[in-house]
PDB file of C-alpha atoms and ligand atoms in Angstrom:
ATOM      1  CA  UNK A   1      20.555 -11.753   1.905  1.00 38.00           C
ATOM      2  CA  UNK A   2      18.468 -12.870  -1.029  1.00 38.00           C
ATOM      3  CA  UNK A   3      17.877 -10.231  -3.661  1.00 38.00           C
ATOM      4  CA  UNK A   4      15.355 -11.290  -6.265  1.00 36.00           C
ATOM      5  CA  UNK A   5      14.675  -9.691  -9.617  1.00 31.00           C
ATOM      6  CA  UNK A   6      12.247  -6.801  -9.888  1.00 33.00           C
ATOM      7  CA  UNK A   7       9.692  -9.169 -11.412  1.00 28.00           C
ATOM      8  CA  UNK A   8       9.846 -11.318  -8.309  1.00 27.00           C
ATOM      9  CA  UNK A   9       9.540  -8.219  -6.134  1.00 28.00           C
ATOM     10  CA  UNK A  10       5.963  -7.816  -7.241  1.00 29.00           C
ATOM     11  CA  UNK A  11       4.586 -11.064  -5.838  1.00 26.00           C
ATOM     12  CA  UNK A  12       1.941 -10.798  -3.189  1.00 28.00           C
ATOM     13  CA  UNK A  13       2.286 -13.931  -1.123  1.00 29.00           C
ATOM     14  CA  UNK A  14       5.473 -15.469  -2.313  1.00 27.00           C
ATOM     15  CA  UNK A  15       7.294 -15.682   0.960  1.00 29.00           C
ATOM     16  CA  UNK A  16       4.497 -16.367   3.390  1.00 29.00           C
ATOM     17  CA  UNK A  17       4.850 -20.093   3.590  1.00 29.00           C
ATOM     18  CA  UNK A  18       7.148 -22.672   2.150  1.00 33.00           C
ATOM     19  CA  UNK A  19       4.564 -24.799   0.207  1.00 33.00           C
ATOM     20  CA  UNK A  20       3.525 -21.608  -1.495  1.00 36.00           C
ATOM     21  CA  UNK A  21       7.134 -20.804  -2.252  1.00 34.00           C
ATOM     22  CA  UNK A  22       7.468 -24.202  -3.858  1.00 32.00           C
ATOM     23  CA  UNK A  23       4.406 -23.543  -5.960  1.00 33.00           C
ATOM     24  CA  UNK A  24       5.843 -20.221  -7.039  1.00 33.00           C
ATOM     25  CA  UNK A  25       9.136 -21.808  -7.962  1.00 31.00           C
ATOM     26  CA  UNK A  26       7.437 -24.417 -10.096  1.00 26.00           C
ATOM     27  CA  UNK A  27       5.288 -21.818 -11.855  1.00 25.00           C
ATOM     28  CA  UNK A  28       7.955 -19.183 -12.181  1.00 27.00           C
ATOM     29  CA  UNK A  29       7.652 -18.928 -15.967  1.00 22.00           C
ATOM     30  CA  UNK A  30       3.956 -18.105 -15.646  1.00 22.00           C
ATOM     31  CA  UNK A  31       4.723 -15.458 -13.112  1.00 24.00           C
ATOM     32  CA  UNK A  32       7.277 -13.740 -15.306  1.00 25.00           C
ATOM     33  CA  UNK A  33       4.781 -13.773 -18.146  1.00 25.00           C
ATOM     34  CA  UNK A  34       2.262 -11.954 -15.898  1.00 30.00           C
ATOM     35  CA  UNK A  35      -0.936 -12.436 -17.930  1.00 29.00           C
ATOM     36  CA  UNK A  36      -3.282  -9.472 -17.510  1.00 30.00           C
ATOM     37  CA  UNK A  37      -6.672 -11.078 -17.922  1.00 30.00           C
ATOM     38  CA  UNK A  38      -9.167  -9.257 -15.675  1.00 29.00           C
ATOM     39  CA  UNK A  39     -10.966 -12.496 -14.901  1.00 28.00           C
ATOM     40  CA  UNK A  40      -7.964 -13.582 -12.914  1.00 28.00           C
ATOM     41  CA  UNK A  41      -8.264 -10.768 -10.425  1.00 30.00           C
ATOM     42  CA  UNK A  42     -10.120 -11.055  -7.168  1.00 30.00           C
ATOM     43  CA  UNK A  43     -11.882  -7.997  -5.812  1.00 31.00           C
ATOM     44  CA  UNK A  44     -11.168  -9.005  -2.236  1.00 31.00           C
ATOM     45  CA  UNK A  45      -7.427  -9.245  -2.879  1.00 35.00           C
ATOM     46  CA  UNK A  46      -7.388  -6.263  -5.035  1.00 38.00           C
ATOM     47  CA  UNK A  47      -3.879  -5.030  -4.929  1.00 43.00           C
ATOM     48  CA  UNK A  48      -1.986  -8.252  -5.119  1.00 40.00           C
ATOM     49  CA  UNK A  49       0.359  -8.055  -8.046  1.00 40.00           C
ATOM     50  CA  UNK A  50       0.124 -11.740  -8.863  1.00 39.00           C
ATOM     51  CA  UNK A  51      -2.858 -12.533 -11.083  1.00 36.00           C
ATOM     52  CA  UNK A  52      -2.358 -16.320 -11.285  1.00 34.00           C
ATOM     53  CA  UNK A  53      -2.119 -16.518  -7.578  1.00 37.00           C
ATOM     54  CA  UNK A  54      -5.141 -14.311  -7.032  1.00 35.00           C
ATOM     55  CA  UNK A  55      -7.195 -16.953  -8.736  1.00 32.00           C
ATOM     56  CA  UNK A  56      -6.159 -19.426  -6.070  1.00 33.00           C
ATOM     57  CA  UNK A  57      -6.855 -16.912  -3.343  1.00 34.00           C
ATOM     58  CA  UNK A  58     -10.455 -16.301  -4.332  1.00 31.00           C
ATOM     59  CA  UNK A  59     -11.420 -19.527  -2.576  1.00 32.00           C
ATOM     60  CA  UNK A  60     -12.344 -18.814   1.041  1.00 35.00           C
ATOM     61  CA  UNK A  61     -11.467 -22.278   2.218  1.00 35.00           C
ATOM     62  CA  UNK A  62      -8.049 -22.022   0.662  1.00 39.00           C
ATOM     63  CA  UNK A  63      -7.641 -18.625   2.264  1.00 40.00           C
ATOM     64  CA  UNK A  64      -8.413 -19.976   5.730  1.00 40.00           C
ATOM     65  CA  UNK A  65      -5.995 -22.839   5.146  1.00 41.00           C
ATOM     66  CA  UNK A  66      -3.401 -20.280   4.173  1.00 44.00           C
ATOM     67  CA  UNK A  67      -4.079 -18.251   7.309  1.00 47.00           C
ATOM     68  CA  UNK A  68      -3.112 -21.289   9.373  1.00 43.00           C
ATOM     69  CA  UNK A  69      -0.077 -21.898   7.225  1.00 45.00           C
ATOM     70  CA  UNK A  70       0.998 -18.309   7.666  1.00 51.00           C
ATOM     71  CA  UNK A  71       0.650 -18.655  11.413  1.00 49.00           C
ATOM     72  CA  UNK A  72       2.655 -21.857  11.380  1.00 48.00           C
ATOM     73  CA  UNK A  73       5.266 -20.361   9.075  1.00 55.00           C
ATOM     74  CA  UNK A  74       6.149 -18.014  11.932  1.00 67.00           C
ATOM     75  CA  UNK A  75       4.993 -14.798  10.217  1.00 77.00           C
ATOM     76  CA  UNK A  76       3.537 -13.778  13.531  1.00 90.00           C
ATOM     77  CA  UNK A  77       5.323 -10.593  14.454  1.00 96.00           C
ATOM     78  CA  UNK A  78       5.708  -7.233  12.801  1.00 97.00           C
ATOM     79  CA  UNK A  79       9.482  -7.568  12.997  1.00 97.00           C
ATOM     80  CA  UNK A  80       9.426 -10.897  11.139  1.00 96.00           C
ATOM     81  CA  UNK A  81       7.211  -9.375   8.451  1.00 97.00           C
ATOM     82  CA  UNK A  82       9.745  -6.577   7.943  1.00 98.00           C
ATOM     83  CA  UNK A  83      12.650  -9.029   7.917  1.00 97.00           C
ATOM     84  CA  UNK A  84      10.949 -11.074   5.185  1.00 96.00           C
ATOM     85  CA  UNK A  85      10.399  -7.945   3.110  1.00 98.00           C
ATOM     86  CA  UNK A  86      14.085  -7.097   3.546  1.00 98.00           C
ATOM     87  CA  UNK A  87      15.180 -10.628   2.789  1.00 96.00           C
ATOM     88  CA  UNK A  88      13.327 -10.599  -0.532  1.00 95.00           C
ATOM     89  CA  UNK A  89      14.580  -7.160  -1.520  1.00 97.00           C
ATOM     90  CA  UNK A  90      11.251  -5.335  -1.252  1.00 97.00           C
ATOM     91  CA  UNK A  91      12.725  -3.159   1.500  1.00 98.00           C
ATOM     92  CA  UNK A  92      16.240  -2.008   0.752  1.00 97.00           C
ATOM     93  CA  UNK A  93      16.488   1.046   2.969  1.00 97.00           C
ATOM     94  CA  UNK A  94      17.153   1.046   6.703  1.00 97.00           C
ATOM     95  CA  UNK A  95      14.837   4.004   7.166  1.00 98.00           C
ATOM     96  CA  UNK A  96      11.869   2.203   5.589  1.00 98.00           C
ATOM     97  CA  UNK A  97      12.627  -0.924   7.639  1.00 98.00           C
ATOM     98  CA  UNK A  98      12.758   1.134  10.816  1.00 98.00           C
ATOM     99  CA  UNK A  99       9.477   2.937  10.198  1.00 98.00           C
ATOM    100  CA  UNK A 100       7.668  -0.309   9.322  1.00 98.00           C
ATOM    101  CA  UNK A 101       9.032  -1.859  12.502  1.00 98.00           C
ATOM    102  CA  UNK A 102       7.906   1.136  14.533  1.00 98.00           C
ATOM    103  CA  UNK A 103       4.349   1.268  13.169  1.00 98.00           C
ATOM    104  CA  UNK A 104       2.864  -2.121  14.050  1.00 98.00           C
ATOM    105  CA  UNK A 105       0.569  -3.255  11.222  1.00 98.00           C
ATOM    106  CA  UNK A 106      -1.534  -5.278  13.695  1.00 97.00           C
ATOM    107  CA  UNK A 107      -2.922  -2.017  15.104  1.00 98.00           C
ATOM    108  CA  UNK A 108      -4.367  -1.161  11.687  1.00 98.00           C
ATOM    109  CA  UNK A 109      -5.959  -4.409  10.471  1.00 97.00           C
ATOM    110  CA  UNK A 110      -9.392  -5.592  11.629  1.00 95.00           C
ATOM    111  CA  UNK A 111      -9.529  -8.117  14.463  1.00 92.00           C
ATOM    112  CA  UNK A 112      -9.089 -11.772  13.566  1.00 88.00           C
ATOM    113  CA  UNK A 113      -7.284 -11.116  10.313  1.00 91.00           C
ATOM    114  CA  UNK A 114      -3.699 -12.291   9.839  1.00 94.00           C
ATOM    115  CA  UNK A 115      -1.983  -8.964  10.407  1.00 96.00           C
ATOM    116  CA  UNK A 116       1.416  -9.852   8.995  1.00 97.00           C
ATOM    117  CA  UNK A 117       0.450 -12.020   6.018  1.00 95.00           C
ATOM    118  CA  UNK A 118       1.489 -10.409   2.759  1.00 95.00           C
ATOM    119  CA  UNK A 119      -2.048  -9.853   1.506  1.00 93.00           C
ATOM    120  CA  UNK A 120      -4.470  -6.959   1.422  1.00 95.00           C
ATOM    121  CA  UNK A 121      -7.241  -7.311   4.021  1.00 95.00           C
ATOM    122  CA  UNK A 122     -10.856  -6.165   3.873  1.00 96.00           C
ATOM    123  CA  UNK A 123     -11.522  -3.122   6.072  1.00 97.00           C
ATOM    124  CA  UNK A 124     -15.204  -2.619   5.190  1.00 97.00           C
ATOM    125  CA  UNK A 125     -16.888  -0.086   2.871  1.00 98.00           C
ATOM    126  CA  UNK A 126     -15.503  -1.950  -0.164  1.00 97.00           C
ATOM    127  CA  UNK A 127     -11.984  -0.964   0.799  1.00 97.00           C
ATOM    128  CA  UNK A 128      -8.842  -2.850   1.801  1.00 97.00           C
ATOM    129  CA  UNK A 129      -5.626  -2.212   3.671  1.00 97.00           C
ATOM    130  CA  UNK A 130      -2.886  -2.749   1.121  1.00 96.00           C
ATOM    131  CA  UNK A 131      -0.534  -5.719   1.357  1.00 96.00           C
ATOM    132  CA  UNK A 132       2.691  -5.136   3.310  1.00 97.00           C
ATOM    133  CA  UNK A 133       4.797  -5.427   0.152  1.00 97.00           C
ATOM    134  CA  UNK A 134       2.768  -2.623  -1.473  1.00 97.00           C
ATOM    135  CA  UNK A 135       3.200  -0.406   1.575  1.00 98.00           C
ATOM    136  CA  UNK A 136       6.919  -1.151   1.534  1.00 98.00           C
ATOM    137  CA  UNK A 137       7.188  -0.505  -2.210  1.00 98.00           C
ATOM    138  CA  UNK A 138       5.471   2.884  -1.916  1.00 98.00           C
ATOM    139  CA  UNK A 139       7.591   3.885   1.088  1.00 98.00           C
ATOM    140  CA  UNK A 140      10.719   2.956  -0.855  1.00 98.00           C
ATOM    141  CA  UNK A 141       9.610   4.948  -3.895  1.00 98.00           C
ATOM    142  CA  UNK A 142       8.831   8.017  -1.784  1.00 98.00           C
ATOM    143  CA  UNK A 143      11.642   7.764   0.749  1.00 98.00           C
ATOM    144  CA  UNK A 144      13.697  10.678  -0.616  1.00 98.00           C
ATOM    145  CA  UNK A 145      10.652  12.943  -0.449  1.00 98.00           C
ATOM    146  CA  UNK A 146       9.857  11.967   3.132  1.00 98.00           C
ATOM    147  CA  UNK A 147      12.847  13.604   4.781  1.00 98.00           C
ATOM    148  CA  UNK A 148      12.394  15.409   8.118  1.00 98.00           C
ATOM    149  CA  UNK A 149      10.462  18.658   7.649  1.00 98.00           C
ATOM    150  CA  UNK A 150       8.872  17.701   4.323  1.00 98.00           C
ATOM    151  CA  UNK A 151       5.146  17.692   3.500  1.00 98.00           C
ATOM    152  CA  UNK A 152       3.268  14.553   2.475  1.00 98.00           C
ATOM    153  CA  UNK A 153      -0.272  13.763   1.374  1.00 99.00           C
ATOM    154  CA  UNK A 154      -1.854  10.298   1.538  1.00 98.00           C
ATOM    155  CA  UNK A 155      -5.005  10.143  -0.622  1.00 98.00           C
ATOM    156  CA  UNK A 156      -7.362   7.265   0.206  1.00 98.00           C
ATOM    157  CA  UNK A 157      -5.760   6.912   3.618  1.00 98.00           C
ATOM    158  CA  UNK A 158      -8.049   4.032   4.695  1.00 98.00           C
ATOM    159  CA  UNK A 159      -6.679   2.567   7.926  1.00 98.00           C
ATOM    160  CA  UNK A 160      -4.135   5.377   8.307  1.00 98.00           C
ATOM    161  CA  UNK A 161      -1.177   2.959   8.235  1.00 98.00           C
ATOM    162  CA  UNK A 162       0.822   4.722   5.514  1.00 98.00           C
ATOM    163  CA  UNK A 163      -0.084   8.207   6.741  1.00 98.00           C
ATOM    164  CA  UNK A 164       1.357   7.197  10.126  1.00 98.00           C
ATOM    165  CA  UNK A 165       4.538   5.923   8.451  1.00 99.00           C
ATOM    166  CA  UNK A 166       4.849   9.161   6.483  1.00 99.00           C
ATOM    167  CA  UNK A 167       4.380  11.190   9.666  1.00 98.00           C
ATOM    168  CA  UNK A 168       7.174   9.277  11.416  1.00 98.00           C
ATOM    169  CA  UNK A 169       9.492   9.888   8.458  1.00 98.00           C
ATOM    170  CA  UNK A 170       8.829  13.639   8.041  1.00 98.00           C
ATOM    171  CA  UNK A 171       8.873  14.087  11.832  1.00 98.00           C
ATOM    172  CA  UNK A 172       7.371  16.781  14.029  1.00 98.00           C
ATOM    173  CA  UNK A 173       8.674  19.625  11.813  1.00 98.00           C
ATOM    174  CA  UNK A 174       7.003  18.126   8.741  1.00 98.00           C
ATOM    175  CA  UNK A 175       3.357  17.592   7.792  1.00 98.00           C
ATOM    176  CA  UNK A 176       1.562  14.335   7.020  1.00 98.00           C
ATOM    177  CA  UNK A 177      -1.999  14.713   5.773  1.00 98.00           C
ATOM    178  CA  UNK A 178      -4.397  11.810   5.202  1.00 98.00           C
ATOM    179  CA  UNK A 179      -7.572  12.284   3.134  1.00 98.00           C
ATOM    180  CA  UNK A 180     -10.273   9.629   2.977  1.00 98.00           C
ATOM    181  CA  UNK A 181     -13.869   9.976   1.794  1.00 98.00           C
ATOM    182  CA  UNK A 182     -15.507   7.430   4.138  1.00 98.00           C
ATOM    183  CA  UNK A 183     -16.014   9.222   7.489  1.00 98.00           C
ATOM    184  CA  UNK A 184     -16.154   5.922   9.428  1.00 98.00           C
ATOM    185  CA  UNK A 185     -12.742   4.937   8.055  1.00 98.00           C
ATOM    186  CA  UNK A 186     -11.296   8.315   9.027  1.00 98.00           C
ATOM    187  CA  UNK A 187     -12.647   7.834  12.569  1.00 98.00           C
ATOM    188  CA  UNK A 188     -11.195   4.330  12.858  1.00 98.00           C
ATOM    189  CA  UNK A 189      -7.882   5.445  11.325  1.00 98.00           C
ATOM    190  CA  UNK A 190      -7.598   8.055  14.081  1.00 98.00           C
ATOM    191  CA  UNK A 191      -8.250   5.330  16.682  1.00 98.00           C
ATOM    192  CA  UNK A 192      -5.596   3.149  15.074  1.00 98.00           C
ATOM    193  CA  UNK A 193      -3.028   5.935  15.015  1.00 98.00           C
ATOM    194  CA  UNK A 194      -3.765   6.848  18.635  1.00 98.00           C
ATOM    195  CA  UNK A 195      -2.629   3.340  19.628  1.00 98.00           C
ATOM    196  CA  UNK A 196       0.533   3.563  17.516  1.00 98.00           C
ATOM    197  CA  UNK A 197       3.955   5.157  17.808  1.00 98.00           C
ATOM    198  CA  UNK A 198       2.649   8.047  15.676  1.00 98.00           C
ATOM    199  CA  UNK A 199       0.143   9.117  18.365  1.00 98.00           C
ATOM    200  CA  UNK A 200       2.234  12.070  19.637  1.00 98.00           C
ATOM    201  CA  UNK A 201       2.452  13.476  16.099  1.00 98.00           C
ATOM    202  CA  UNK A 202      -1.335  13.286  15.753  1.00 98.00           C
ATOM    203  CA  UNK A 203      -1.731  15.017  19.091  1.00 98.00           C
ATOM    204  CA  UNK A 204       0.691  17.804  18.197  1.00 97.00           C
ATOM    205  CA  UNK A 205      -0.877  18.299  14.750  1.00 97.00           C
ATOM    206  CA  UNK A 206       1.967  17.454  12.348  1.00 98.00           C
ATOM    207  CA  UNK A 207      -0.175  14.417  11.407  1.00 98.00           C
ATOM    208  CA  UNK A 208      -3.840  14.973  10.583  1.00 98.00           C
ATOM    209  CA  UNK A 209      -6.603  12.880   9.056  1.00 98.00           C
ATOM    210  CA  UNK A 210      -9.433  14.457   7.051  1.00 98.00           C
ATOM    211  CA  UNK A 211     -12.724  13.488   5.460  1.00 98.00           C
ATOM    212  CA  UNK A 212     -12.746  14.666   1.869  1.00 98.00           C
ATOM    213  CA  UNK A 213     -12.695  13.798  -1.785  1.00 98.00           C
ATOM    214  CA  UNK A 214      -9.073  12.920  -2.342  1.00 98.00           C
ATOM    215  CA  UNK A 215      -9.364  13.611  -6.065  1.00 98.00           C
ATOM    216  CA  UNK A 216      -9.222  17.261  -5.045  1.00 98.00           C
ATOM    217  CA  UNK A 217      -6.157  16.696  -2.872  1.00 98.00           C
ATOM    218  CA  UNK A 218      -5.834  18.861   0.232  1.00 98.00           C
ATOM    219  CA  UNK A 219      -4.913  22.331  -1.015  1.00 98.00           C
ATOM    220  CA  UNK A 220      -4.608  23.927   2.447  1.00 96.00           C
ATOM    221  CA  UNK A 221      -1.242  22.282   3.142  1.00 96.00           C
ATOM    222  CA  UNK A 222       0.057  22.111  -0.432  1.00 98.00           C
ATOM    223  CA  UNK A 223       2.479  21.986  -2.154  1.00 98.00           C
ATOM    224  CA  UNK A 224       3.648  18.502  -1.177  1.00 98.00           C
ATOM    225  CA  UNK A 225       7.042  16.869  -1.507  1.00 98.00           C
ATOM    226  CA  UNK A 226       5.377  13.438  -1.552  1.00 98.00           C
ATOM    227  CA  UNK A 227       1.890  12.388  -2.615  1.00 99.00           C
ATOM    228  CA  UNK A 228       0.706   8.813  -2.310  1.00 98.00           C
ATOM    229  CA  UNK A 229      -2.604   7.684  -3.754  1.00 98.00           C
ATOM    230  CA  UNK A 230      -3.964   4.423  -2.341  1.00 98.00           C
ATOM    231  CA  UNK A 231      -6.744   3.938  -4.904  1.00 98.00           C
ATOM    232  CA  UNK A 232      -6.608   3.707  -8.699  1.00 98.00           C
ATOM    233  CA  UNK A 233      -7.451   6.866 -10.625  1.00 98.00           C
ATOM    234  CA  UNK A 234      -9.012   6.353 -14.075  1.00 98.00           C
ATOM    235  CA  UNK A 235      -6.662   9.089 -15.261  1.00 97.00           C
ATOM    236  CA  UNK A 236      -4.015  11.326 -13.724  1.00 97.00           C
ATOM    237  CA  UNK A 237      -5.841  13.807 -11.430  1.00 98.00           C
ATOM    238  CA  UNK A 238      -4.838  17.373 -12.374  1.00 98.00           C
ATOM    239  CA  UNK A 239      -5.541  18.725  -8.860  1.00 98.00           C
ATOM    240  CA  UNK A 240      -2.963  16.335  -7.406  1.00 98.00           C
ATOM    241  CA  UNK A 241      -0.379  17.250 -10.051  1.00 98.00           C
ATOM    242  CA  UNK A 242      -0.979  20.911  -9.215  1.00 98.00           C
ATOM    243  CA  UNK A 243      -0.390  20.260  -5.509  1.00 98.00           C
ATOM    244  CA  UNK A 244       2.955  18.533  -6.091  1.00 98.00           C
ATOM    245  CA  UNK A 245       6.014  20.689  -5.331  1.00 98.00           C
ATOM    246  CA  UNK A 246       8.644  21.134  -8.056  1.00 98.00           C
ATOM    247  CA  UNK A 247      11.149  18.423  -7.125  1.00 98.00           C
ATOM    248  CA  UNK A 248       8.314  16.420  -5.521  1.00 98.00           C
ATOM    249  CA  UNK A 249       7.137  12.905  -6.322  1.00 98.00           C
ATOM    250  CA  UNK A 250       3.716  11.280  -6.548  1.00 98.00           C
ATOM    251  CA  UNK A 251       3.082   7.518  -6.529  1.00 98.00           C
ATOM    252  CA  UNK A 252      -0.337   6.710  -7.956  1.00 98.00           C
ATOM    253  CA  UNK A 253      -2.044   3.680  -9.473  1.00 98.00           C
ATOM    254  CA  UNK A 254      -3.706   4.682 -12.749  1.00 98.00           C
ATOM    255  CA  UNK A 255      -6.158   2.678 -14.820  1.00 98.00           C
ATOM    256  CA  UNK A 256      -9.429   0.798 -14.586  1.00 95.00           C
ATOM    257  CA  UNK A 257      -9.235  -2.956 -15.107  1.00 92.00           C
ATOM    258  CA  UNK A 258      -5.575  -2.762 -16.070  1.00 95.00           C
ATOM    259  CA  UNK A 259      -3.673  -0.522 -13.719  1.00 97.00           C
ATOM    260  CA  UNK A 260      -0.077   0.641 -13.484  1.00 97.00           C
ATOM    261  CA  UNK A 261       1.636   2.087 -10.471  1.00 98.00           C
ATOM    262  CA  UNK A 262       2.936   5.391 -11.846  1.00 98.00           C
ATOM    263  CA  UNK A 263       5.827   7.356 -10.418  1.00 98.00           C
ATOM    264  CA  UNK A 264       5.384  11.045 -11.244  1.00 98.00           C
ATOM    265  CA  UNK A 265       8.302  13.416 -10.714  1.00 98.00           C
ATOM    266  CA  UNK A 266       7.693  17.152 -10.994  1.00 98.00           C
ATOM    267  CA  UNK A 267      10.736  18.841 -12.497  1.00 97.00           C
ATOM    268  CA  UNK A 268      12.012  22.225 -11.284  1.00 95.00           C
ATOM    269  CA  UNK A 269      10.426  23.921 -14.356  1.00 95.00           C
ATOM    270  CA  UNK A 270       7.009  22.467 -13.447  1.00 94.00           C
ATOM    271  CA  UNK A 271       6.953  19.810 -16.173  1.00 97.00           C
ATOM    272  CA  UNK A 272       6.400  16.203 -15.104  1.00 98.00           C
ATOM    273  CA  UNK A 273       8.189  12.948 -15.876  1.00 98.00           C
ATOM    274  CA  UNK A 274       6.099   9.801 -15.509  1.00 98.00           C
ATOM    275  CA  UNK A 275       7.191   6.179 -15.452  1.00 98.00           C
ATOM    276  CA  UNK A 276       5.379   2.920 -14.741  1.00 97.00           C
ATOM    277  CA  UNK A 277       6.716   0.924 -11.809  1.00 97.00           C
ATOM    278  CA  UNK A 278       4.564  -2.216 -12.166  1.00 95.00           C
ATOM    279  CA  UNK A 279       1.111  -3.627 -12.853  1.00 96.00           C
ATOM    280  CA  UNK A 280      -1.143  -3.468  -9.807  1.00 96.00           C
ATOM    281  CA  UNK A 281      -4.740  -3.932  -8.701  1.00 94.00           C
ATOM    282  CA  UNK A 282      -6.250  -1.312  -6.362  1.00 96.00           C
ATOM    283  CA  UNK A 283      -9.796  -0.287  -5.477  1.00 95.00           C
ATOM    284  CA  UNK A 284     -10.912   2.674  -7.605  1.00 98.00           C
ATOM    285  CA  UNK A 285     -10.446   6.324  -6.709  1.00 98.00           C
ATOM    286  CA  UNK A 286     -14.068   7.277  -7.144  1.00 98.00           C
ATOM    287  CA  UNK A 287     -17.063   8.967  -5.536  1.00 98.00           C
ATOM    288  CA  UNK A 288     -18.275   7.784  -2.138  1.00 98.00           C
ATOM    289  CA  UNK A 289     -21.617   6.679  -3.594  1.00 97.00           C
ATOM    290  CA  UNK A 290     -20.010   4.668  -6.376  1.00 97.00           C
ATOM    291  CA  UNK A 291     -17.726   2.933  -3.882  1.00 98.00           C
ATOM    292  CA  UNK A 292     -20.487   2.060  -1.447  1.00 97.00           C
ATOM    293  CA  UNK A 293     -22.746   0.738  -4.225  1.00 94.00           C
ATOM    294  CA  UNK A 294     -20.066  -1.307  -5.981  1.00 82.00           C
TER     295      UNK A 294
HETATM  296  N1  LIG B   1      -3.813   2.896   1.684  1.00 96.39           N
HETATM  297  C1  LIG B   1      -4.886   2.585   2.606  1.00 96.39           C
HETATM  298  C2  LIG B   1      -6.216   2.219   1.975  1.00 96.39           C
HETATM  299  C3  LIG B   1      -6.212   1.653   0.595  1.00 96.39           C
HETATM  300  S1  LIG B   1      -7.834   1.261  -0.011  1.00 96.39           S
HETATM  301  C4  LIG B   1      -4.456   1.481   3.529  1.00 96.39           C
HETATM  302  O1  LIG B   1      -3.566   0.708   3.155  1.00 96.39           O
HETATM  303  O2  LIG B   1      -5.028   1.370   4.605  1.00 96.39           O
HETATM  304  C5  LIG B   1      -8.205   2.766  -0.882  1.00 96.39           C
HETATM  305  C6  LIG B   1      -8.895   3.783  -0.053  1.00 96.39           C
HETATM  306  O3  LIG B   1      -9.207   4.876  -0.910  1.00 96.39           O
HETATM  307  C7  LIG B   1     -10.218   3.325   0.550  1.00 96.39           C
HETATM  308  O4  LIG B   1     -10.187   3.528   1.926  1.00 96.39           O
HETATM  309  C8  LIG B   1     -11.261   4.202  -0.144  1.00 96.39           C
HETATM  310  O5  LIG B   1     -12.357   4.510   0.710  1.00 96.39           O
HETATM  311  C9  LIG B   1     -10.430   5.424  -0.498  1.00 96.39           C
HETATM  312  N2  LIG B   1     -10.963   6.252  -1.586  1.00 96.39           N
HETATM  313  C10 LIG B   1     -11.464   5.865  -2.786  1.00 96.39           C
HETATM  314  N3  LIG B   1     -11.850   6.943  -3.516  1.00 96.39           N
HETATM  315  C11 LIG B   1     -11.580   8.042  -2.749  1.00 96.39           C
HETATM  316  C12 LIG B   1     -11.763   9.428  -2.943  1.00 96.39           C
HETATM  317  N4  LIG B   1     -12.314   9.946  -4.057  1.00 96.39           N
HETATM  318  N5  LIG B   1     -11.386  10.260  -1.967  1.00 96.39           N
HETATM  319  C13 LIG B   1     -10.835   9.776  -0.816  1.00 96.39           C
HETATM  320  N6  LIG B   1     -10.653   8.478  -0.561  1.00 96.39           N
HETATM  321  C14 LIG B   1     -11.007   7.594  -1.534  1.00 96.39           C
END
């Protein structure tokens, strides 16, 4: 098994196709340097962690070429996608591997998009489904707080993919809440989940999807052992900190142009410890109007 450094772990498309791997190998020093110029980011690939590469990906024609390459590279099943994430050290836990195998990503991405390519995909309403490596990273970071019976909150639940994963991990005795402010996305996330292995949990009510402003959290089912935020907050939202259980953990991208994935641990005395996991690029956690007009 190949286990790359944590810097390598951040790369969005590094293992999709061998020519791309070669390119990454030859530009490795640039990648370690990780320049943070905003002009290098693409809004349509907005949580790739690889700015140099994003520049390449902004070209549609290159993207379609890459789609074919991904297909030909054999990244055509959910299982292979998970194996690649394991091979490159993004997934280190069996439990995370199992849940990502069980919840098929293809059920959550729009038709005619490469479901298993390690890229975010447009889902409409100026939103994206995060790249598989970001989903895997967040599941890894939250794994300990997603034990059977625990409570989780997914803010900016989008397609419902991560909420479904959380629900599988906390099981029927736990609670998995998704909050999303675009009603159409909530409706389609429910359709997606109904086709997935998490459908029974949705039916029985341990998994539920809600329309709401995620900046306010979902107080009804708080406090939470795990909170995931799938959109970048300009600053740490107090309501979400308040809804975190002592001993709980929140994973949240914070920032505007420059964003860091923050890991927030609430200590038993109610104080919080915060560390930065990596630089990221997410859509903003904002008002519905601002998102639709952006
Ligand atoms: N994690 C999800 C979606 C990520 S995109 C997935 O992978 O499918 C971020 C999502 O946050 C979008 O769906 C966007 O509509 C939502 N969002 C942004 N601001 C929000 C807010 N204030 N309240 C709730 N959802 C919000």
